[in-house]
PDB file of C-alpha atoms in Angstrom:
ATOM      1  CA  MET E  29     128.110  73.394  66.499  1.00 60.00           C
ATOM      2  CA  LYS E  30     130.226  71.995  69.207  1.00 61.00           C
ATOM      3  CA  PRO E  31     128.493  71.297  72.524  1.00 62.00           C
ATOM      4  CA  LEU E  32     129.667  73.531  75.360  1.00 62.00           C
ATOM      5  CA  HIS E  33     130.871  71.729  78.451  1.00 61.00           C
ATOM      6  CA  PRO E  34     131.234  74.273  81.214  1.00 61.00           C
ATOM      7  CA  ALA E  35     133.952  73.485  83.688  1.00 62.00           C
ATOM      8  CA  PRO E  36     132.812  72.835  87.201  1.00 61.00           C
ATOM      9  CA  SER E  37     133.508  75.454  89.791  1.00 60.00           C
ATOM     10  CA  THR E  38     136.835  74.979  91.518  1.00 65.00           C
ATOM     11  CA  SER E  39     135.533  76.407  94.800  1.00 66.00           C
ATOM     12  CA  ALA E  40     133.181  74.626  97.147  1.00 67.00           C
ATOM     13  CA  PRO E  41     130.153  76.578  98.362  1.00 74.00           C
ATOM     14  CA  LEU E  42     130.741  78.138 101.753  1.00 85.00           C
ATOM     15  CA  ILE E  43     128.018  76.710 103.976  1.00 92.00           C
ATOM     16  CA  GLY E  44     129.810  76.602 107.329  1.00 94.00           C
ATOM     17  CA  ALA E  45     128.717  80.039 108.566  1.00 92.00           C
ATOM     18  CA  LYS E  46     125.065  79.296 107.770  1.00 93.00           C
ATOM     19  CA  LEU E  47     125.239  75.986 109.660  1.00 96.00           C
ATOM     20  CA  ARG E  48     126.982  77.617 112.614  1.00 95.00           C
ATOM     21  CA  SER E  49     124.515  80.522 112.880  1.00 93.00           C
ATOM     22  CA  THR E  50     121.547  78.106 112.648  1.00 94.00           C
ATOM     23  CA  ARG E  51     123.017  75.903 115.351  1.00 95.00           C
ATOM     24  CA  ARG E  52     123.722  78.850 117.623  1.00 94.00           C
ATOM     25  CA  ALA E  53     120.262  80.374 117.020  1.00 92.00           C
ATOM     26  CA  GLN E  54     118.814  77.108 118.339  1.00 93.00           C
ATOM     27  CA  GLY E  55     121.052  77.261 121.394  1.00 94.00           C
ATOM     28  CA  LEU E  56     122.901  74.060 120.487  1.00 95.00           C
ATOM     29  CA  THR E  57     126.575  73.437 121.204  1.00 96.00           C
ATOM     30  CA  ILE E  58     128.775  71.558 118.763  1.00 96.00           C
ATOM     31  CA  ALA E  59     128.835  68.673 121.268  1.00 97.00           C
ATOM     32  CA  GLN E  60     125.030  68.529 121.341  1.00 96.00           C
ATOM     33  CA  LEU E  61     124.813  68.577 117.520  1.00 97.00           C
ATOM     34  CA  ALA E  62     127.513  65.878 117.367  1.00 96.00           C
ATOM     35  CA  SER E  63     125.572  63.704 119.800  1.00 96.00           C
ATOM     36  CA  ALA E  64     122.313  64.121 117.844  1.00 96.00           C
ATOM     37  CA  THR E  65     123.960  63.373 114.468  1.00 96.00           C
ATOM     38  CA  SER E  66     126.580  60.775 115.474  1.00 96.00           C
ATOM     39  CA  ILE E  67     129.185  62.964 113.803  1.00 97.00           C
ATOM     40  CA  THR E  68     132.358  63.892 115.690  1.00 96.00           C
ATOM     41  CA  THR E  69     132.679  67.390 117.191  1.00 96.00           C
ATOM     42  CA  GLY E  70     135.962  67.939 115.332  1.00 97.00           C
ATOM     43  CA  PHE E  71     134.318  67.150 111.962  1.00 97.00           C
ATOM     44  CA  ILE E  72     131.382  69.478 112.684  1.00 97.00           C
ATOM     45  CA  SER E  73     133.806  72.181 113.715  1.00 96.00           C
ATOM     46  CA  ARG E  74     135.743  71.809 110.486  1.00 96.00           C
ATOM     47  CA  ILE E  75     132.519  71.889 108.434  1.00 96.00           C
ATOM     48  CA  GLU E  76     131.448  75.083 110.192  1.00 96.00           C
ATOM     49  CA  ARG E  77     134.837  76.668 109.421  1.00 95.00           C
ATOM     50  CA  ASP E  78     134.577  75.542 105.768  1.00 93.00           C
ATOM     51  CA  GLU E  79     137.747  73.534 106.156  1.00 94.00           C
ATOM     52  CA  THR E  80     136.130  70.402 104.756  1.00 92.00           C
ATOM     53  CA  SER E  81     133.130  69.512 102.629  1.00 90.00           C
ATOM     54  CA  PRO E  82     130.721  66.981 104.119  1.00 93.00           C
ATOM     55  CA  SER E  83     129.158  64.218 102.075  1.00 94.00           C
ATOM     56  CA  VAL E  84     125.589  64.716 100.922  1.00 94.00           C
ATOM     57  CA  SER E  85     124.316  62.219 103.473  1.00 95.00           C
ATOM     58  CA  THR E  86     126.218  63.920 106.317  1.00 96.00           C
ATOM     59  CA  LEU E  87     124.856  67.308 105.243  1.00 95.00           C
ATOM     60  CA  ILE E  88     121.314  65.914 105.120  1.00 96.00           C
ATOM     61  CA  THR E  89     121.713  64.521 108.629  1.00 96.00           C
ATOM     62  CA  ILE E  90     122.956  67.798 110.031  1.00 97.00           C
ATOM     63  CA  CYS E  91     120.185  69.776 108.300  1.00 95.00           C
ATOM     64  CA  GLN E  92     117.528  67.360 109.553  1.00 96.00           C
ATOM     65  CA  VAL E  93     118.679  67.790 113.156  1.00 96.00           C
ATOM     66  CA  LEU E  94     118.727  71.585 112.700  1.00 96.00           C
ATOM     67  CA  SER E  95     115.313  71.556 110.919  1.00 94.00           C
ATOM     68  CA  LEU E  96     117.098  73.498 108.152  1.00 94.00           C
ATOM     69  CA  PRO E  97     115.972  73.000 104.553  1.00 94.00           C
ATOM     70  CA  ILE E  98     119.162  71.958 102.769  1.00 93.00           C
ATOM     71  CA  GLY E  99     118.486  74.289  99.836  1.00 91.00           C
ATOM     72  CA  LEU E 100     118.795  77.347 102.108  1.00 90.00           C
ATOM     73  CA  LEU E 101     122.508  76.585 102.479  1.00 91.00           C
ATOM     74  CA  PHE E 102     123.039  77.276  98.799  1.00 87.00           C
ATOM     75  CA  GLU E 103     120.784  80.339  98.329  1.00 85.00           C
ATOM     76  CA  THR E 104     122.353  83.693  97.794  1.00 81.00           C
ATOM     77  CA  PRO E 105     120.452  86.423  99.661  1.00 77.00           C
ATOM     78  CA  THR E 106     118.754  89.031  97.522  1.00 80.00           C
ATOM     79  CA  LEU E 107     120.180  92.458  98.230  1.00 85.00           C
ATOM     80  CA  GLU E 108     118.331  95.536  97.068  1.00 89.00           C
ATOM     81  CA  ILE E 109     119.424  99.117  97.532  1.00 91.00           C
ATOM     82  CA  VAL E 110     116.884 101.915  97.704  1.00 93.00           C
ATOM     83  CA  ALA E 111     118.601 105.264  97.224  1.00 94.00           C
ATOM     84  CA  LEU E 112     117.026 108.075  99.219  1.00 94.00           C
ATOM     85  CA  ASP E 113     116.607 110.336  96.218  1.00 94.00           C
ATOM     86  CA  GLU E 114     114.864 107.536  94.312  1.00 94.00           C
ATOM     87  CA  ALA E 115     112.737 106.223  97.192  1.00 94.00           C
ATOM     88  CA  PRO E 116     109.002 106.399  96.436  1.00 94.00           C
ATOM     89  CA  LEU E 117     106.952 109.054  98.108  1.00 93.00           C
ATOM     90  CA  ILE E 118     104.101 107.658 100.228  1.00 90.00           C
ATOM     91  CA  ASN E 119     101.208 109.290 101.985  1.00 86.00           C
ATOM     92  CA  LEU E 120     100.327 107.997 105.444  1.00 81.00           C
ATOM     93  CA  GLY E 121      97.693 110.659 105.940  1.00 81.00           C
ATOM     94  CA  GLY E 122      99.884 113.195 107.689  1.00 86.00           C
ATOM     95  CA  PHE E 123      99.782 116.896 107.018  1.00 93.00           C
ATOM     96  CA  ASN E 124     102.838 118.911 105.939  1.00 95.00           C
ATOM     97  CA  ALA E 125     105.047 115.797 105.831  1.00 95.00           C
ATOM     98  CA  ILE E 126     107.214 114.330 103.081  1.00 95.00           C
ATOM     99  CA  GLU E 127     107.405 110.599 103.624  1.00 95.00           C
ATOM    100  CA  LYS E 128     109.518 108.126 101.668  1.00 96.00           C
ATOM    101  CA  LEU E 129     109.592 104.300 101.715  1.00 95.00           C
ATOM    102  CA  LEU E 130     113.192 103.185 102.040  1.00 96.00           C
ATOM    103  CA  THR E 131     112.636  99.440 101.842  1.00 94.00           C
ATOM    104  CA  PRO E 132     111.530  97.646  98.665  1.00 92.00           C
ATOM    105  CA  ARG E 133     107.752  97.656  98.208  1.00 88.00           C
ATOM    106  CA  SER E 134     107.825  93.866  98.015  1.00 86.00           C
ATOM    107  CA  GLU E 135     109.469  93.518 101.459  1.00 89.00           C
ATOM    108  CA  SER E 136     106.951  92.094 103.873  1.00 89.00           C
ATOM    109  CA  ARG E 137     109.132  91.556 106.979  1.00 90.00           C
ATOM    110  CA  VAL E 138     109.915  95.176 107.757  1.00 94.00           C
ATOM    111  CA  GLN E 139     109.347  98.685 106.415  1.00 95.00           C
ATOM    112  CA  LEU E 140     111.635 101.638 106.931  1.00 96.00           C
ATOM    113  CA  LEU E 141     110.194 105.119 106.330  1.00 96.00           C
ATOM    114  CA  ARG E 142     111.923 108.477 106.414  1.00 97.00           C
ATOM    115  CA  SER E 143     109.792 111.529 107.112  1.00 96.00           C
ATOM    116  CA  VAL E 144     110.646 115.196 106.798  1.00 97.00           C
ATOM    117  CA  LEU E 145     108.177 117.056 109.004  1.00 97.00           C
ATOM    118  CA  GLU E 146     107.843 120.794 108.418  1.00 97.00           C
ATOM    119  CA  PRO E 147     106.856 123.104 111.272  1.00 98.00           C
ATOM    120  CA  GLY E 148     103.232 122.418 112.159  1.00 96.00           C
ATOM    121  CA  ALA E 149     103.280 118.940 110.540  1.00 97.00           C
ATOM    122  CA  THR E 150     100.926 116.450 112.192  1.00 97.00           C
ATOM    123  CA  GLY E 151      99.760 112.897 111.888  1.00 94.00           C
ATOM    124  CA  GLY E 152      96.222 114.147 112.313  1.00 92.00           C
ATOM    125  CA  LYS E 153      93.883 115.286 115.076  1.00 91.00           C
ATOM    126  CA  ASP E 154      92.606 111.769 115.625  1.00 94.00           C
ATOM    127  CA  LEU E 155      94.736 108.968 117.019  1.00 94.00           C
ATOM    128  CA  TYR E 156      95.492 106.139 114.601  1.00 93.00           C
ATOM    129  CA  THR E 157      96.958 102.659 114.643  1.00 91.00           C
ATOM    130  CA  ILE E 158      99.327 100.833 112.288  1.00 90.00           C
ATOM    131  CA  ASN E 159      98.645  97.270 111.224  1.00 89.00           C
ATOM    132  CA  CYS E 160     101.930  95.905 112.617  1.00 93.00           C
ATOM    133  CA  ASP E 161     103.313  94.290 115.769  1.00 94.00           C
ATOM    134  CA  LEU E 162     106.022  96.828 116.454  1.00 95.00           C
ATOM    135  CA  GLU E 163     106.828 100.391 115.507  1.00 96.00           C
ATOM    136  CA  VAL E 164     110.177 102.037 116.210  1.00 98.00           C
ATOM    137  CA  LEU E 165     110.485 105.805 115.852  1.00 97.00           C
ATOM    138  CA  HIS E 166     113.912 107.443 115.775  1.00 98.00           C
ATOM    139  CA  ILE E 167     114.380 111.191 115.716  1.00 98.00           C
ATOM    140  CA  LEU E 168     117.202 112.103 113.300  1.00 98.00           C
ATOM    141  CA  SER E 169     116.947 115.861 113.899  1.00 98.00           C
ATOM    142  CA  GLY E 170     114.517 118.271 115.489  1.00 98.00           C
ATOM    143  CA  CYS E 171     111.735 117.536 117.958  1.00 98.00           C
ATOM    144  CA  LEU E 172     108.473 115.655 117.856  1.00 98.00           C
ATOM    145  CA  VAL E 173     105.526 115.300 120.210  1.00 98.00           C
ATOM    146  CA  LEU E 174     104.107 111.753 120.241  1.00 97.00           C
ATOM    147  CA  ARG E 175     100.530 111.660 121.532  1.00 97.00           C
ATOM    148  CA  PHE E 176      98.671 108.699 123.037  1.00 96.00           C
ATOM    149  CA  ALA E 177      95.175 108.492 124.522  1.00 95.00           C
ATOM    150  CA  ASP E 178      96.447 109.082 128.058  1.00 96.00           C
ATOM    151  CA  ARG E 179      99.723 111.001 127.642  1.00 96.00           C
ATOM    152  CA  GLU E 180     102.116 112.911 125.429  1.00 97.00           C
ATOM    153  CA  MET E 181     105.841 112.401 125.030  1.00 97.00           C
ATOM    154  CA  SER E 182     108.341 114.939 123.734  1.00 98.00           C
ATOM    155  CA  LEU E 183     111.173 113.440 121.719  1.00 98.00           C
ATOM    156  CA  SER E 184     114.262 115.180 120.425  1.00 98.00           C
ATOM    157  CA  SER E 185     117.217 114.476 118.152  1.00 98.00           C
ATOM    158  CA  GLY E 186     118.761 111.099 118.953  1.00 98.00           C
ATOM    159  CA  ASP E 187     115.738 109.748 120.868  1.00 98.00           C
ATOM    160  CA  THR E 188     114.173 106.408 119.927  1.00 98.00           C
ATOM    161  CA  ILE E 189     110.881 104.968 121.109  1.00 98.00           C
ATOM    162  CA  THR E 190     109.477 101.479 120.565  1.00 97.00           C
ATOM    163  CA  LEU E 191     105.704 100.974 120.742  1.00 96.00           C
ATOM    164  CA  PRO E 192     103.088  98.471 119.699  1.00 94.00           C
ATOM    165  CA  GLY E 193     101.784  99.442 116.263  1.00 88.00           C
ATOM    166  CA  ARG E 194      98.214  98.847 117.367  1.00 92.00           C
ATOM    167  CA  GLU E 195      98.559 101.404 120.197  1.00 94.00           C
ATOM    168  CA  PRO E 196      96.448 104.442 119.177  1.00 96.00           C
ATOM    169  CA  HIS E 197      98.767 107.409 118.675  1.00 96.00           C
ATOM    170  CA  SER E 198      99.540 110.497 116.614  1.00 96.00           C
ATOM    171  CA  TRP E 199     102.402 112.949 116.331  1.00 97.00           C
ATOM    172  CA  SER E 200     103.116 116.595 115.688  1.00 97.00           C
ATOM    173  CA  ASN E 201     106.029 118.938 115.059  1.00 98.00           C
ATOM    174  CA  THR E 202     105.138 121.841 117.327  1.00 96.00           C
ATOM    175  CA  THR E 203     108.461 123.659 116.796  1.00 97.00           C
ATOM    176  CA  LYS E 204     109.475 126.272 114.243  1.00 97.00           C
ATOM    177  CA  ASP E 205     112.089 123.957 112.779  1.00 97.00           C
ATOM    178  CA  ARG E 206     112.017 120.981 110.440  1.00 98.00           C
ATOM    179  CA  THR E 207     112.119 117.541 112.032  1.00 98.00           C
ATOM    180  CA  GLU E 208     113.442 114.391 110.369  1.00 98.00           C
ATOM    181  CA  VAL E 209     112.489 110.958 111.636  1.00 98.00           C
ATOM    182  CA  MET E 210     112.833 107.274 110.734  1.00 98.00           C
ATOM    183  CA  TRP E 211     109.953 104.896 111.282  1.00 96.00           C
ATOM    184  CA  THR E 212     110.570 101.137 111.359  1.00 97.00           C
ATOM    185  CA  ILE E 213     107.435  99.000 111.044  1.00 95.00           C
ATOM    186  CA  ILE E 214     107.623  95.278 111.874  1.00 96.00           C
ATOM    187  CA  PRO E 215     106.199  93.409 109.998  1.00 93.00           C
ATOM    188  CA  ALA E 216     105.399  95.615 107.063  1.00 91.00           C
ATOM    189  CA  ALA E 217     102.003  97.242 107.468  1.00 85.00           C
ATOM    190  CA  TRP E 218     101.299  96.864 103.766  1.00 75.00           C
ATOM    191  CA  SER E 219     103.103  95.674 100.691  1.00 57.00           C
ATOM    192  CA  GLY E 220     102.793  96.825  97.153  1.00 50.00           C
ATOM    193  CA  SER E 221     104.063  95.750  93.826  1.00 39.00           C
ATOM    194  CA  ALA E 222     107.724  96.233  93.196  1.00 38.00           C
TER     195      ALA E 222
END
């Protein structure tokens, strides 16, 4: 058998946008990065626009100043689609609710849940907490009463509320119509196997 010699790629990896977004996230200007790396502002600008490819040593220097592991520049993000009709049903303990997990089970940074709440649906008589830092509730359609220890809030279609996940609360659909909501939980309150 003949050995196979794959041809190298003719296109350079596009790393400029990742470098630019990392620099900006740290609040650095091109001039500040240039000063810290002893690389000219023009060269950094061309690198960030993918108009030139830096040497390995230049790239290492830039990544060290940005505290950016060099390997992250070459990683392709994993993209996973969860179709609504294939999303797993979950049970958060509510009554008369159909709840689906819209993010992959393995995702630990965030969870997105879609709930269809029939008339009379409730999160329970007792207040509960979620093991997360932040919970965002968006009403897609219908109305929902969100109950806390010291108050109640009525939310309707289009409303969004942000609350600490560890704030004791519950909810109920007190109307005669179906309510649909989206819950965003940050970070994920639990993770399961994919």
